[in-house]
Coordinates of C-alpha atoms and ligand atoms in Angstrom, one line a residue:
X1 CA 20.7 9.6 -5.6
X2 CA 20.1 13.0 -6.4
X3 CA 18.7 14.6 -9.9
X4 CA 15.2 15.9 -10.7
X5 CA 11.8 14.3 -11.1
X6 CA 8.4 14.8 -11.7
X7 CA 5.1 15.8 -9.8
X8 CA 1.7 16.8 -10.3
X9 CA 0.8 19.7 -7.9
X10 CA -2.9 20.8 -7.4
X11 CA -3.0 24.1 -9.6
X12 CA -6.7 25.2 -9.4
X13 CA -9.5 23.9 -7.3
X14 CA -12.3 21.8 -9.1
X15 CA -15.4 23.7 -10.0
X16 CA -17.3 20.3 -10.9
X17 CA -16.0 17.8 -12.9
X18 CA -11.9 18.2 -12.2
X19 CA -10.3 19.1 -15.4
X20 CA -6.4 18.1 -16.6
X21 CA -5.9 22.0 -16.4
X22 CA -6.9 22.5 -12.4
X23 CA -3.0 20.0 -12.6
X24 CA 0.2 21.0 -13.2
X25 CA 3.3 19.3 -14.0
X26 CA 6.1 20.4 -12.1
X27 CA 10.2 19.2 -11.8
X28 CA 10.9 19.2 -7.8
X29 CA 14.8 18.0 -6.7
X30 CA 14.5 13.9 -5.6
X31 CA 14.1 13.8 -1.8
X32 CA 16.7 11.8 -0.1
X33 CA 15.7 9.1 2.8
X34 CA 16.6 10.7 6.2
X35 CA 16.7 9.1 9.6
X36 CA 13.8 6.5 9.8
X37 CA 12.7 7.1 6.1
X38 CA 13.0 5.1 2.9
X39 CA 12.8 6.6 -0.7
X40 CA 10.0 5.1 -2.9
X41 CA 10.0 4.9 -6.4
X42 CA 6.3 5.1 -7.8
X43 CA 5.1 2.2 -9.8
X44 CA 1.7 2.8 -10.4
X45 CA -0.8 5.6 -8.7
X46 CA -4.8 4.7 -8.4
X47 CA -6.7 8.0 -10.0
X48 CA -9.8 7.4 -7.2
X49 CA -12.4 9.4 -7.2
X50 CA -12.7 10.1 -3.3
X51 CA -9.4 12.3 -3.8
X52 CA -11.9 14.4 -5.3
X53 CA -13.3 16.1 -1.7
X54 CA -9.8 17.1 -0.9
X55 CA -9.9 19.6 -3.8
X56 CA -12.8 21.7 -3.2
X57 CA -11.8 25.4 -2.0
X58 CA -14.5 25.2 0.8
X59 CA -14.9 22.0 2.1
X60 CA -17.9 19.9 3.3
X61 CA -16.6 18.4 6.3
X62 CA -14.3 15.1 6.8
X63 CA -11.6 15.2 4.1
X64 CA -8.5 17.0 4.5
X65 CA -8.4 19.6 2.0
X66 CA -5.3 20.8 -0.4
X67 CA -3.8 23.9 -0.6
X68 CA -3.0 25.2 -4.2
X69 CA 0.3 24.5 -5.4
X70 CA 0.4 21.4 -3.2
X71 CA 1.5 17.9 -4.5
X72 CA -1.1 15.6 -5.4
X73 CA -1.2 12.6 -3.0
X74 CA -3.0 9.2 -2.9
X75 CA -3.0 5.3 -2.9
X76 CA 0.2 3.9 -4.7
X77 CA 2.3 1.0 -5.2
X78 CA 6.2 1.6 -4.8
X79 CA 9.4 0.1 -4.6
X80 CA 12.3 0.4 -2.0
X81 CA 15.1 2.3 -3.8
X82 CA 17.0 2.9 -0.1
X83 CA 16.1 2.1 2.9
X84 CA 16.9 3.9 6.9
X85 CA 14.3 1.5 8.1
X86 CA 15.2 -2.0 9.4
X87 CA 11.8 -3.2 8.0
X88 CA 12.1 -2.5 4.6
X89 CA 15.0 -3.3 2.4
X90 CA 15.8 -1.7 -1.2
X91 CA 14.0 -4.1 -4.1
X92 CA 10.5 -4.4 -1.7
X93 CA 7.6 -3.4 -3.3
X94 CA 5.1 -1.3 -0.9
X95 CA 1.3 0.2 -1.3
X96 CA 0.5 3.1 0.8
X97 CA -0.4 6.6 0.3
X98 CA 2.1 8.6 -1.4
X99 CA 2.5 11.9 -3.6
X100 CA 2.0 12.1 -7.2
X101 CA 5.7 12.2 -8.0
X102 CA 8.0 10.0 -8.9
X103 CA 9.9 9.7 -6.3
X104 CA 8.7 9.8 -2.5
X105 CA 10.9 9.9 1.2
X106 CA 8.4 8.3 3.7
X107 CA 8.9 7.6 7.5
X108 CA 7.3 4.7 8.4
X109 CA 7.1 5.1 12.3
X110 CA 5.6 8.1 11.4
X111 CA 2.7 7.0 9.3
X112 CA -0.6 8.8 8.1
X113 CA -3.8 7.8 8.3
X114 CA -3.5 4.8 6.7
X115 CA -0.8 3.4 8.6
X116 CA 3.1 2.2 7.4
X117 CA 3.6 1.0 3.7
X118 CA 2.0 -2.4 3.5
X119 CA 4.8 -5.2 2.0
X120 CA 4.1 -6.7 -0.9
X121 CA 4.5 -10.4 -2.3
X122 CA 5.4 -10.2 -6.1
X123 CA 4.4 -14.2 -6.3
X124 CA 1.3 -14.2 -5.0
X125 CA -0.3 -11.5 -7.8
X126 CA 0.9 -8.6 -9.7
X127 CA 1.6 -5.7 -7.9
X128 CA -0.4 -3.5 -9.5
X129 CA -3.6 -5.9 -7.6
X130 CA -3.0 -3.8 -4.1
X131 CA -4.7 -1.2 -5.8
X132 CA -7.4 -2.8 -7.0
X133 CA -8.4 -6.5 -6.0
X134 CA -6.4 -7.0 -3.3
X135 CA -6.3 -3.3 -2.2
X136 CA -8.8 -0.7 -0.9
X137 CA -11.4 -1.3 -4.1
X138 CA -11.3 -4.9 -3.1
X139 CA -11.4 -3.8 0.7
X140 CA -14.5 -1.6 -0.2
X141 CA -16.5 -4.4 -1.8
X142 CA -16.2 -7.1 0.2
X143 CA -17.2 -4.8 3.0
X144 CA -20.6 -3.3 0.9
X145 CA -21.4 -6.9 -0.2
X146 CA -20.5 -9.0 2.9
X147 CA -20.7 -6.8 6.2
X148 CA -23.0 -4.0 5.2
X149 CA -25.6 -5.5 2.8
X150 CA -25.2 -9.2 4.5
X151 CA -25.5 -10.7 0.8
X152 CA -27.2 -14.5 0.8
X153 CA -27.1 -17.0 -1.9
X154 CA -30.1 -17.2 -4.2
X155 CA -30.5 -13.1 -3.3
X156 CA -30.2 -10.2 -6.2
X157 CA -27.9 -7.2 -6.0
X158 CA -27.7 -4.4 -8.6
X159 CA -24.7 -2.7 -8.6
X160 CA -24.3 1.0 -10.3
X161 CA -20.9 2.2 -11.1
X162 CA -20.9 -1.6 -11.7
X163 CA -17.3 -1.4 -14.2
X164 CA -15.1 0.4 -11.8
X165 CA -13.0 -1.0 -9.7
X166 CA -15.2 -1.6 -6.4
X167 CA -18.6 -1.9 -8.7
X168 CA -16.5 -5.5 -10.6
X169 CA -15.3 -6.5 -7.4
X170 CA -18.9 -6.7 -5.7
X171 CA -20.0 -8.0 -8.6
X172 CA -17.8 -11.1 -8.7
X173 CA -17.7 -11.4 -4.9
X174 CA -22.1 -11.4 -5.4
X175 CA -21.4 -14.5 -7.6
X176 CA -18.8 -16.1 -5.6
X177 CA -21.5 -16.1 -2.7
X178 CA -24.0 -17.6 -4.8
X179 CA -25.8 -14.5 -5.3
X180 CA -27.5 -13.0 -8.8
X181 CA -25.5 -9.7 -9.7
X182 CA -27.2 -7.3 -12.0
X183 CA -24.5 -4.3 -13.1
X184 CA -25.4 -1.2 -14.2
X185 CA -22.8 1.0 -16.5
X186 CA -22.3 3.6 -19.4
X187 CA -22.2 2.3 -22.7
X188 CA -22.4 -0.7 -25.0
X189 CA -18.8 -2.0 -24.3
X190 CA -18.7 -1.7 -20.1
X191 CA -21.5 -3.7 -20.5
X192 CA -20.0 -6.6 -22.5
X193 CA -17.4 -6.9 -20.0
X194 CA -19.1 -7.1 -17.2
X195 CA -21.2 -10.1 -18.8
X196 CA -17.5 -11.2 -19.7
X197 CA -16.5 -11.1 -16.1
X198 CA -19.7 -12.8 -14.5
X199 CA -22.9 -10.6 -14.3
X200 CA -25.5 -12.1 -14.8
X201 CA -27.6 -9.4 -16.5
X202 CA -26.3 -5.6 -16.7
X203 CA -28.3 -2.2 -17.7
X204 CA -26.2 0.5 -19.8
X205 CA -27.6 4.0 -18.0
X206 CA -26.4 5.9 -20.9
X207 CA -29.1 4.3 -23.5
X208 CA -32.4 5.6 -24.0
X209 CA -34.0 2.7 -22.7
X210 CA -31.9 2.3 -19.5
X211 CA -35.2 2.6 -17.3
X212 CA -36.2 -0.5 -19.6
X213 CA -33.4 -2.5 -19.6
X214 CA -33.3 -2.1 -15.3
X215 CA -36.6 -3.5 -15.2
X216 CA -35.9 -6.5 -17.7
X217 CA -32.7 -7.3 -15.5
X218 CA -34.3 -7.4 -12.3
X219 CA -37.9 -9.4 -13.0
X220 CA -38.0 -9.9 -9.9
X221 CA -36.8 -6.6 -8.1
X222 CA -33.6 -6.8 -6.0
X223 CA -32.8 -7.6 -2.5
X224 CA -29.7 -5.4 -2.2
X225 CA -28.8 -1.8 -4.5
X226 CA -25.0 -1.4 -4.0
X227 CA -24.7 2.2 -4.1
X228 CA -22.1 4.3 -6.0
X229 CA -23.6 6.9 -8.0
X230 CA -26.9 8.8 -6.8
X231 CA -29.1 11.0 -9.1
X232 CA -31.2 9.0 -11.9
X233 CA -29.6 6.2 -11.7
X234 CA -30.4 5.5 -8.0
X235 CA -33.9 7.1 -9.1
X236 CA -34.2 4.3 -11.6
X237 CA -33.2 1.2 -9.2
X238 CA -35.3 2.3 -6.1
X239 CA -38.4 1.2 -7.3
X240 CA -37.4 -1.8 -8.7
X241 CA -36.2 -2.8 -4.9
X242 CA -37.8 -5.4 -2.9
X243 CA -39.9 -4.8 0.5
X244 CA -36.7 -4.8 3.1
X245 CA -34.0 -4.5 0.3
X246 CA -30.5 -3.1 1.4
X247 CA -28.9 -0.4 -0.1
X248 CA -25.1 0.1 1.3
X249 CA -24.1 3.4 0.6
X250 CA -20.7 3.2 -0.5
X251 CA -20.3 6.2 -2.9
X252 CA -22.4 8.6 -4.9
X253 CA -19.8 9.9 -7.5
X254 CA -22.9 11.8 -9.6
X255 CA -22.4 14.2 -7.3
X256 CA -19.6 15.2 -6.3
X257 CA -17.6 18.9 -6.6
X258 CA -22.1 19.9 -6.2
X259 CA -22.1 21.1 -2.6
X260 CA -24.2 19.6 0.3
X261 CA -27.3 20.4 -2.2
X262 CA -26.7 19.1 -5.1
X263 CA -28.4 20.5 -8.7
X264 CA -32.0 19.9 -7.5
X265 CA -35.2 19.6 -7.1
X266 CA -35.3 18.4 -4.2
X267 CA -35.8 14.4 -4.5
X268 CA -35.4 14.0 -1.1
X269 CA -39.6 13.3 -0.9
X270 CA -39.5 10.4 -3.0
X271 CA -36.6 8.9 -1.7
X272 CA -38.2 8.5 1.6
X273 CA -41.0 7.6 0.4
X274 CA -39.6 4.4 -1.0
X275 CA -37.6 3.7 2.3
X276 CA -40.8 4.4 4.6
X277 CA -43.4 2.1 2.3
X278 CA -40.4 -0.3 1.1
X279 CA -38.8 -0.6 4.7
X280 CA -35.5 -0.1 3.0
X281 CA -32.5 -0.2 5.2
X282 CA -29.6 2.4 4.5
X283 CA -26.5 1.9 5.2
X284 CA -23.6 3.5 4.7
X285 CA -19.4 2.7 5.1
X286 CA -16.1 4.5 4.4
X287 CA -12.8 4.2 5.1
X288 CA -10.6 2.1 6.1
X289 CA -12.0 -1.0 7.2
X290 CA -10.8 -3.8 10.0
X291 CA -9.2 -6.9 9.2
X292 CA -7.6 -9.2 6.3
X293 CA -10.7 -10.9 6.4
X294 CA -12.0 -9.2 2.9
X295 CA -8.7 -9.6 1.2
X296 CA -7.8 -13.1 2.7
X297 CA -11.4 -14.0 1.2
X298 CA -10.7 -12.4 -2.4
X299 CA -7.1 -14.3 -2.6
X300 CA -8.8 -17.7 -1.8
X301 CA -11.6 -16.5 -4.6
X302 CA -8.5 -15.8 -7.1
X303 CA -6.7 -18.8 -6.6
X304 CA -9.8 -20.6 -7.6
X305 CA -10.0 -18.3 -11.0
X306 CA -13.3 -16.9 -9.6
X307 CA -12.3 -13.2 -9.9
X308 CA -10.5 -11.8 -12.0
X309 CA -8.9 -8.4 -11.6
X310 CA -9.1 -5.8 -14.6
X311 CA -7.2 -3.2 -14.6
X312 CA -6.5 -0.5 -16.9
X313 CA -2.8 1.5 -17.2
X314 CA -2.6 4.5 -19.4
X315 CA 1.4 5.7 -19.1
X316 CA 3.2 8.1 -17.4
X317 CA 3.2 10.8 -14.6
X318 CA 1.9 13.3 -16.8
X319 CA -1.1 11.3 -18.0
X320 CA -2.5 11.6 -14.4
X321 CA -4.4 14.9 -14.9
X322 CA -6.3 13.6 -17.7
X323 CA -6.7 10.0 -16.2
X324 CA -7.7 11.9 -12.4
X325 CA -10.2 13.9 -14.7
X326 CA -12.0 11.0 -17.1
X327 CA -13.0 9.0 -13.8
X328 CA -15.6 11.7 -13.3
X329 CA -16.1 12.0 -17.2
X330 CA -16.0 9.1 -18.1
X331 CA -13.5 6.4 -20.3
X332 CA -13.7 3.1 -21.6
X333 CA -11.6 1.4 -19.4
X334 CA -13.2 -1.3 -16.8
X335 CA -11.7 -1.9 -13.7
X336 CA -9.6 -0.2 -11.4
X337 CA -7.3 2.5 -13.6
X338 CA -3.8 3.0 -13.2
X339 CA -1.0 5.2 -14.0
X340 CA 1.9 3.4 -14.2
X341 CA 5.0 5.8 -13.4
X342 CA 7.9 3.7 -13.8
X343 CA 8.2 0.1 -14.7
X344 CA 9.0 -2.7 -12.0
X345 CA 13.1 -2.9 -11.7
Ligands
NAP401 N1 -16.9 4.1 1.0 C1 -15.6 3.9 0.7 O1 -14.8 3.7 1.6 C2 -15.2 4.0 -0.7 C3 -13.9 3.5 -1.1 C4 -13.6 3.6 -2.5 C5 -14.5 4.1 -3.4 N2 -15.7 4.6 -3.0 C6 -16.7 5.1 -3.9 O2 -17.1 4.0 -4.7 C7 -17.5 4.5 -6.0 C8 -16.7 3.8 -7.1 O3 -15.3 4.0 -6.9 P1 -14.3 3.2 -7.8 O4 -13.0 3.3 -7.1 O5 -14.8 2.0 -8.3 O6 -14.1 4.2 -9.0 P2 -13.7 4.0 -10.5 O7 -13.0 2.7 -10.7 O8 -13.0 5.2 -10.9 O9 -15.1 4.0 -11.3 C9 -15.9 5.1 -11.2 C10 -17.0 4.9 -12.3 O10 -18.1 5.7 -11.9 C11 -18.9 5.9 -13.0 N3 -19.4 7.2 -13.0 C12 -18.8 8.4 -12.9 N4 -19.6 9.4 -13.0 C13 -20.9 8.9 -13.1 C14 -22.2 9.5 -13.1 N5 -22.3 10.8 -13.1 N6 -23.2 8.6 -13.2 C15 -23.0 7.3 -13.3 N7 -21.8 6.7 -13.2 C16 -20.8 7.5 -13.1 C17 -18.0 5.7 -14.3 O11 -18.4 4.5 -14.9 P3 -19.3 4.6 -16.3 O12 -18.3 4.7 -17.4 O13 -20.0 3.3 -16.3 O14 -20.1 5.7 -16.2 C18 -16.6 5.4 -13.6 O15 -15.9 4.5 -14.4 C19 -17.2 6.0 -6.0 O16 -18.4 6.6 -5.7 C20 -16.2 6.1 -4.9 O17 -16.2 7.4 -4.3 C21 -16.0 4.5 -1.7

């Protein structure tokens, strides 16, 4: 098809927080779809925040990291422009993991870590839900919830990070198992919504009385912290857990871009101290995980208009610095938060 388009190539390495300037825009020619390929056009690319350990210029260990210059790559959903591939055919609408351009050639039979470009089923849900919902954030919280913490009905979880996109799922997924779901989030607004979408009780971690509000959420203490953050806001829920809670360990975004040591003191001492008098049990999980059992469960859930799926789009290719950026920073949107590149032909 020829012509230009747009990517986003990795221009500095993140000291901290990324910033829209560590991004550059660049025009790159349109790949064509050689033997075995077929040429994506980007829909809508997932800013998440693990991308963030692939742009540190030493790395910590696991992630693979970027050179400078390179194009930014991560989840996405797509659709077949032209296909080499006898499994996909021009018009199919994909998620995998592509680059941050608007255009992408992928092989198939060749396929990264993830595996080929899952198909897509326009009827069954918007596309834009196998990023979110029915994608890895959905993926992610069924497996914290259900697998790792072993959730029961009648139990209490607190979730922190409780308006992104895994922190609403686990909260819903809590409810739809019976369960008492406490959320904890920045500001006023992130908290309405999640009382809109279920919670029972949330605490706003920005506010001066956050330590307050925890406390008056969970009278009772909880039986499972769904871990996202780390720092104070882990500091403020561990005392409020039960003897034997769970805490599944599924992010701790405070952190990251700090090193293996973080900004200190060291509060490893008291965070033992809870685990070895409290009996807690750690656990954490990342990655992909096994099975359609998590997203077979969260369809069913849909379909009976027991979750929901927010989502937030803010428009174009070049809006992705900023967007990448505010995850760490922080935004008003709740849910999972999209760039959408191109509409849907
Ligand atoms: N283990 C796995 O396989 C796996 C997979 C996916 C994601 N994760 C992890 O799960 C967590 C949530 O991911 P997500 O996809 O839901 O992200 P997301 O939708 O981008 O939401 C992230 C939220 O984290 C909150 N946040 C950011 N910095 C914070 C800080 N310093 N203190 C407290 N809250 C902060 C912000 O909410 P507020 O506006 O409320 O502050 C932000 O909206 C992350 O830690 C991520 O790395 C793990």
């Amino acid at each position: 098809m020829g012509g230009t388009m747009k990517q986003v190539v990795l221009a500095a390495y993140a000291r901290g927080n990324p910033k829209p300037s560590d991004f550059r825009i660049e025009e790159a020619p349109v790949p064509a779809a050689g033997d075995g390929e077929i040429l994506l056009r980007t829909l809508y690319i997932a800013v998440d925040p693990l991308i963030r350990f692939s742009l540190d210029e030493t790395l910590l260990s696991g992630a693979s990291r970027m050179e400078l210059g390179a194009v930014m790559a991560g989840p996405s959903v797509c659709q077949v422009v032209a296909s080499n591939h006898p499994g996909y055919a021009p018009g199919d609408f994909v998620e995998g993991r592509t680059p941050w351009a608007e255009y992408s050639a992928v092989a198939p039979d060749q396929p990264d870590y993830r595996g080929p470009p899952r198909k897509l089923d326009p009827s069954l849900a918007p596309v834009s839900a196998a990023l979110g919902a029915l994608g890895g954030p959905g993926q992610t919280a069924y497996e914290g919830v259900v697998n790792a913490a072993r959730l029961k009905a009648g139990e209490t979880i607190v979730i922190s990070a409780a308006a992104g996109a895994v922190g609403s799922m686990a909260g819903q997924i809590a409810k739809a198992l019976g369960a008492r779901a406490v959320g904890i989030a920045g500001g006023a607004a992130k908290c309405r919504a999640l009382l809109d979408l279920g919670f029972d009780a949330v605490a706003d971690y920005k506010a001066t009385g956050f330590a307050d509000q925890l406390k008056a959420a969970l009278p009772e203490g909880a039986d499972v912290y769904f871990e996202n953050v780390g720092g104070d806001v882990t500091m403020a829920v561990l005392p409020l857990l039960k003897r034997g809670a769970r805490m599944p360990v599924c992010g701790f975004i405070a952190y990251y871009g700090m090193g293996m040591e973080g900004p200190g003191p060291d509060r490893l001492p008291g965070f033992y101290r809870h685990i070895m008098a409290k009996g807690l049990e750690i656990k954490g999980f990342a990655g992909i995980f096994a099975g359609q059992a998590g997203l077979n469960a969260i369809a069913g859930w849909m379909k009976e208009g027991r979750i929901r799926f927010p989502e937030a789009v803010v428009e174009g290719i070049e809006a992705a610095p900023q967007a990448f950026s505010s995850v760490f920073t922080g935004h008003d949107h709740v849910g999972k938060l999209l760039v959408r590149v191109a509409p849907e032909a």
